[in-house]
Amino acid sequence: MSEKKQFRAIKGTRDILPPDSALWNWFERKARDTFEAYGFRDVRTPIFEDTDLFARSVGTDTDIVSKEMFSFPDHSLWKLEGQRTQLLLRRPSLQDPLTVHVFRAYVDEFIVGADIALKEGDIPKTPDNERALEIIRTYSDRLVAHFMPTATPLDDPTLQLITQSIQQAAAALILGDIISLRPESTASVCRAYIEHGMHTLPGNVKLYYAGPMFRRERPQKGRYRQFYQMGAEVLGPSDAPGIDAEVIEMLMVLFRRVGLEKITLYLNSIGCKECRPKYVELLRAQLRNVKDQLGADSQRRIETNPLRVLDSKLPQDQPTIETLPRISDHLCEDCRTHFARLKEEFALRNITYEENWRLVRGLDYYTRTTFEVTAAGLGSQNAVCGGGRYDGLVELLGGPPTKGIGFAIGTDRAILSIQESGKSPHLPGLAVFVAWMGPKAYQAAVAIARKLRDCGLIVELPAEEMKFKKSLGLADKLGAKYALINGEDEVASGTYTLKRLANANQQKLAEPELLEYLESERRGA
Ligand code: AMP
């Protein structure tokens, strides 16, 4: 007998179930309302994109691109893929000559299929692909020679070498474009901005998004492989500090509206393409001097991405990092003015913040303003939002010169922090449970349930007849505020009995009074 498999959500992913899902919807509604009040409009981009889009924007030296993306080839060459699988599974041996014949047949078949696909442009004509096919062809010729009457037959080690070489090259052949599940959305929004010529729209383009992101991280509290972000981006010709300030004000207003009180806003400026490279070189030179005092990760980053050393949380690194040169002392005139004006804007808008010179953010595309918000109750993963300015990113992706700034809120963490604060909002639950008995009562129950739902009330109508005692018990378990009792007496008198379940108070009401009473209750609730 086959064992029954227990399916579970994949590691790092999770189900969001009621009642939590109601809190999620409430949070997302608040965010949408806030963003829309500031003139932002919803953009929905695909969940997967060309891998190269993320490699170019987020940066190849970042953790996200180098090890966290869920990537896969996108093609429809299923026949060729099947032939490749067959070829990879074979273990030819001279002990059993038939296995060598079969392997050779699969190799021939694969070469013919791959050649046609390459000629027709179905598989990318990259140097790597052409090299892989060349290797397969070369080793396949040696395999063919084995069967020639005049050639010296192969020995087993040579056959193994040929098999391995062919299989490795076949595995390396890229059958289609490599696509990735999005690890973040700024790159997608910029791609859409360029693709749809949005730079021709009047003023700055203000967009927001909500949805799942994917990173292959080690799961822990507040860190998932599928997580959710809500973010906003401003793209356009202007980089006025007032834009940065308004975006951050909007974020802080949202956090206030959802009751996230114990939060801290950290702010920094990481310069532009004029001053940052000089600072990075200075930092790298200084880091090389103190390399021995740093942990392995930081040591590696000295060469790959020295700014990331400032992100280090390793206790051993901290005293050394404190001695490093600070970007604020090395900003160019324009960046310094931009940062100073941003702080004036903050004063104007009563936004409190802490300056943090080590806030560089992990991604390559940031320039000037960077910010992060941390919240209470989250343990070590306490950042609920990160963002910054990314002038030049659109250009890097092939678009016109464009300024940009945006942020992404980690929705999972924002919700977690609201829950941990113990101040989750009271969300409307089941208002009325319609308890009915008898066919005539059912007819009336169906009609009144529809009317109450039209009034905006949440109503439960059991589809099967139940004794009143059982109905009321179920209504109680479901947390209904009222039971609306409709039995033979009520049908005869054209009324309903409305029972408040918390205190068992009940009153008999005709339909107009009932609707009026519940409608005023709903408005007051
Ligand atoms: P980032 O795109 O890395 O700047 O992240 C922005 C925000 O998304 C962070 O501040 C977190 O709140 C959230 N976030 C990032 N990665 C994860 C993850 N793996 N799981 C849950 N939330 C995340």
Short mmCIF file of N, CA and C and ligand atoms in Angstrom, two decimals, residues 64 183-184 215 217 222-229 361 363 366 372-373 383-387 408-413, ligand 1:
data_model
loop_
_atom_site.label_atom_id
_atom_site.label_comp_id
_atom_site.label_asym_id
_atom_site.label_seq_id
_atom_site.Cartn_x
_atom_site.Cartn_y
_atom_site.Cartn_z
N ILE A 64 21.61 39.25 -2.67
CA ILE A 64 20.35 38.93 -3.36
C ILE A 64 20.64 38.28 -4.71
N PRO A 183 13.01 39.53 -6.52
CA PRO A 183 13.43 39.65 -5.12
C PRO A 183 13.03 40.99 -4.54
N GLU A 184 12.62 41.92 -5.39
CA GLU A 184 12.20 43.26 -4.98
C GLU A 184 11.49 43.88 -6.19
N ARG A 215 13.18 35.57 -1.93
CA ARG A 215 14.63 35.51 -1.74
C ARG A 215 14.95 34.22 -1.01
N GLU A 217 16.58 32.99 1.43
CA GLU A 217 17.32 33.32 2.64
C GLU A 217 17.10 32.22 3.66
N GLY A 222 10.46 36.73 11.12
CA GLY A 222 10.51 37.96 10.32
C GLY A 222 11.33 37.85 9.05
N ARG A 223 11.80 36.63 8.74
CA ARG A 223 12.54 36.46 7.49
C ARG A 223 12.04 35.22 6.77
N TYR A 224 11.49 35.44 5.59
CA TYR A 224 10.88 34.36 4.85
C TYR A 224 11.45 34.32 3.43
N ARG A 225 11.15 33.21 2.73
CA ARG A 225 11.61 33.12 1.34
C ARG A 225 10.57 33.70 0.39
N GLN A 226 9.30 33.58 0.78
CA GLN A 226 8.28 34.39 0.10
C GLN A 226 7.79 35.36 1.14
N PHE A 227 8.02 36.64 0.91
CA PHE A 227 7.54 37.66 1.85
C PHE A 227 6.84 38.74 1.04
N TYR A 228 6.25 39.69 1.75
CA TYR A 228 5.42 40.66 1.03
C TYR A 228 5.95 42.08 1.25
N GLN A 229 5.88 42.86 0.23
CA GLN A 229 6.27 44.26 0.37
C GLN A 229 5.17 45.15 -0.18
N ARG A 361 22.67 50.59 2.94
CA ARG A 361 21.74 49.72 2.23
C ARG A 361 22.51 48.79 1.30
N LEU A 363 21.88 47.45 -1.67
CA LEU A 363 21.78 47.39 -3.13
C LEU A 363 22.65 48.46 -3.79
N TYR A 366 21.50 52.65 -5.03
CA TYR A 366 21.17 53.84 -4.26
C TYR A 366 22.17 54.98 -4.44
N GLU A 372 15.91 54.01 6.58
CA GLU A 372 15.42 52.72 7.05
C GLU A 372 14.56 53.00 8.28
N VAL A 373 13.53 52.20 8.48
CA VAL A 373 12.70 52.35 9.68
C VAL A 373 12.75 51.03 10.43
N ALA A 383 14.07 45.71 10.85
CA ALA A 383 13.82 46.73 9.83
C ALA A 383 12.46 46.47 9.19
N VAL A 384 11.56 47.46 9.27
CA VAL A 384 10.24 47.29 8.62
C VAL A 384 10.18 47.97 7.27
N CYS A 385 11.15 48.83 7.01
CA CYS A 385 11.11 49.53 5.73
C CYS A 385 12.50 50.01 5.35
N GLY A 386 12.80 49.93 4.07
CA GLY A 386 14.06 50.47 3.60
C GLY A 386 13.82 51.22 2.30
N GLY A 387 14.62 52.24 2.09
CA GLY A 387 14.42 52.97 0.84
C GLY A 387 15.54 53.94 0.55
N ALA A 408 10.41 50.35 0.32
CA ALA A 408 9.61 49.12 0.40
C ALA A 408 9.40 48.79 1.86
N ILE A 409 8.14 48.61 2.22
CA ILE A 409 7.80 48.20 3.59
C ILE A 409 7.71 46.68 3.58
N GLY A 410 8.32 46.03 4.56
CA GLY A 410 8.16 44.58 4.72
C GLY A 410 6.84 44.36 5.44
N THR A 411 5.81 43.94 4.67
CA THR A 411 4.47 43.83 5.26
C THR A 411 4.44 42.78 6.38
N ASP A 412 5.13 41.65 6.16
CA ASP A 412 5.14 40.61 7.20
C ASP A 412 5.59 41.18 8.54
N ARG A 413 6.66 41.98 8.47
CA ARG A 413 7.23 42.52 9.72
C ARG A 413 6.36 43.62 10.30
P1 AMP B 1 14.98 45.57 1.04
O1 AMP B 1 14.25 45.35 -0.26
O2 AMP B 1 16.02 44.54 1.31
O3 AMP B 1 15.42 46.98 1.23
O4 AMP B 1 13.90 45.30 2.16
C1 AMP B 1 12.87 46.19 2.49
C2 AMP B 1 12.08 45.60 3.62
O5 AMP B 1 11.53 44.35 3.21
C3 AMP B 1 12.92 45.25 4.84
O6 AMP B 1 13.05 46.35 5.69
C4 AMP B 1 12.10 44.15 5.48
O7 AMP B 1 11.07 44.70 6.27
C5 AMP B 1 11.47 43.45 4.31
N1 AMP B 1 12.20 42.21 3.98
C6 AMP B 1 13.33 42.07 3.25
N2 AMP B 1 13.68 40.78 3.15
C7 AMP B 1 12.74 40.07 3.83
C8 AMP B 1 12.53 38.68 4.11
N3 AMP B 1 13.34 37.74 3.63
N4 AMP B 1 11.46 38.32 4.86
C9 AMP B 1 10.60 39.27 5.34
N5 AMP B 1 10.75 40.58 5.10
C10 AMP B 1 11.80 40.99 4.37
#
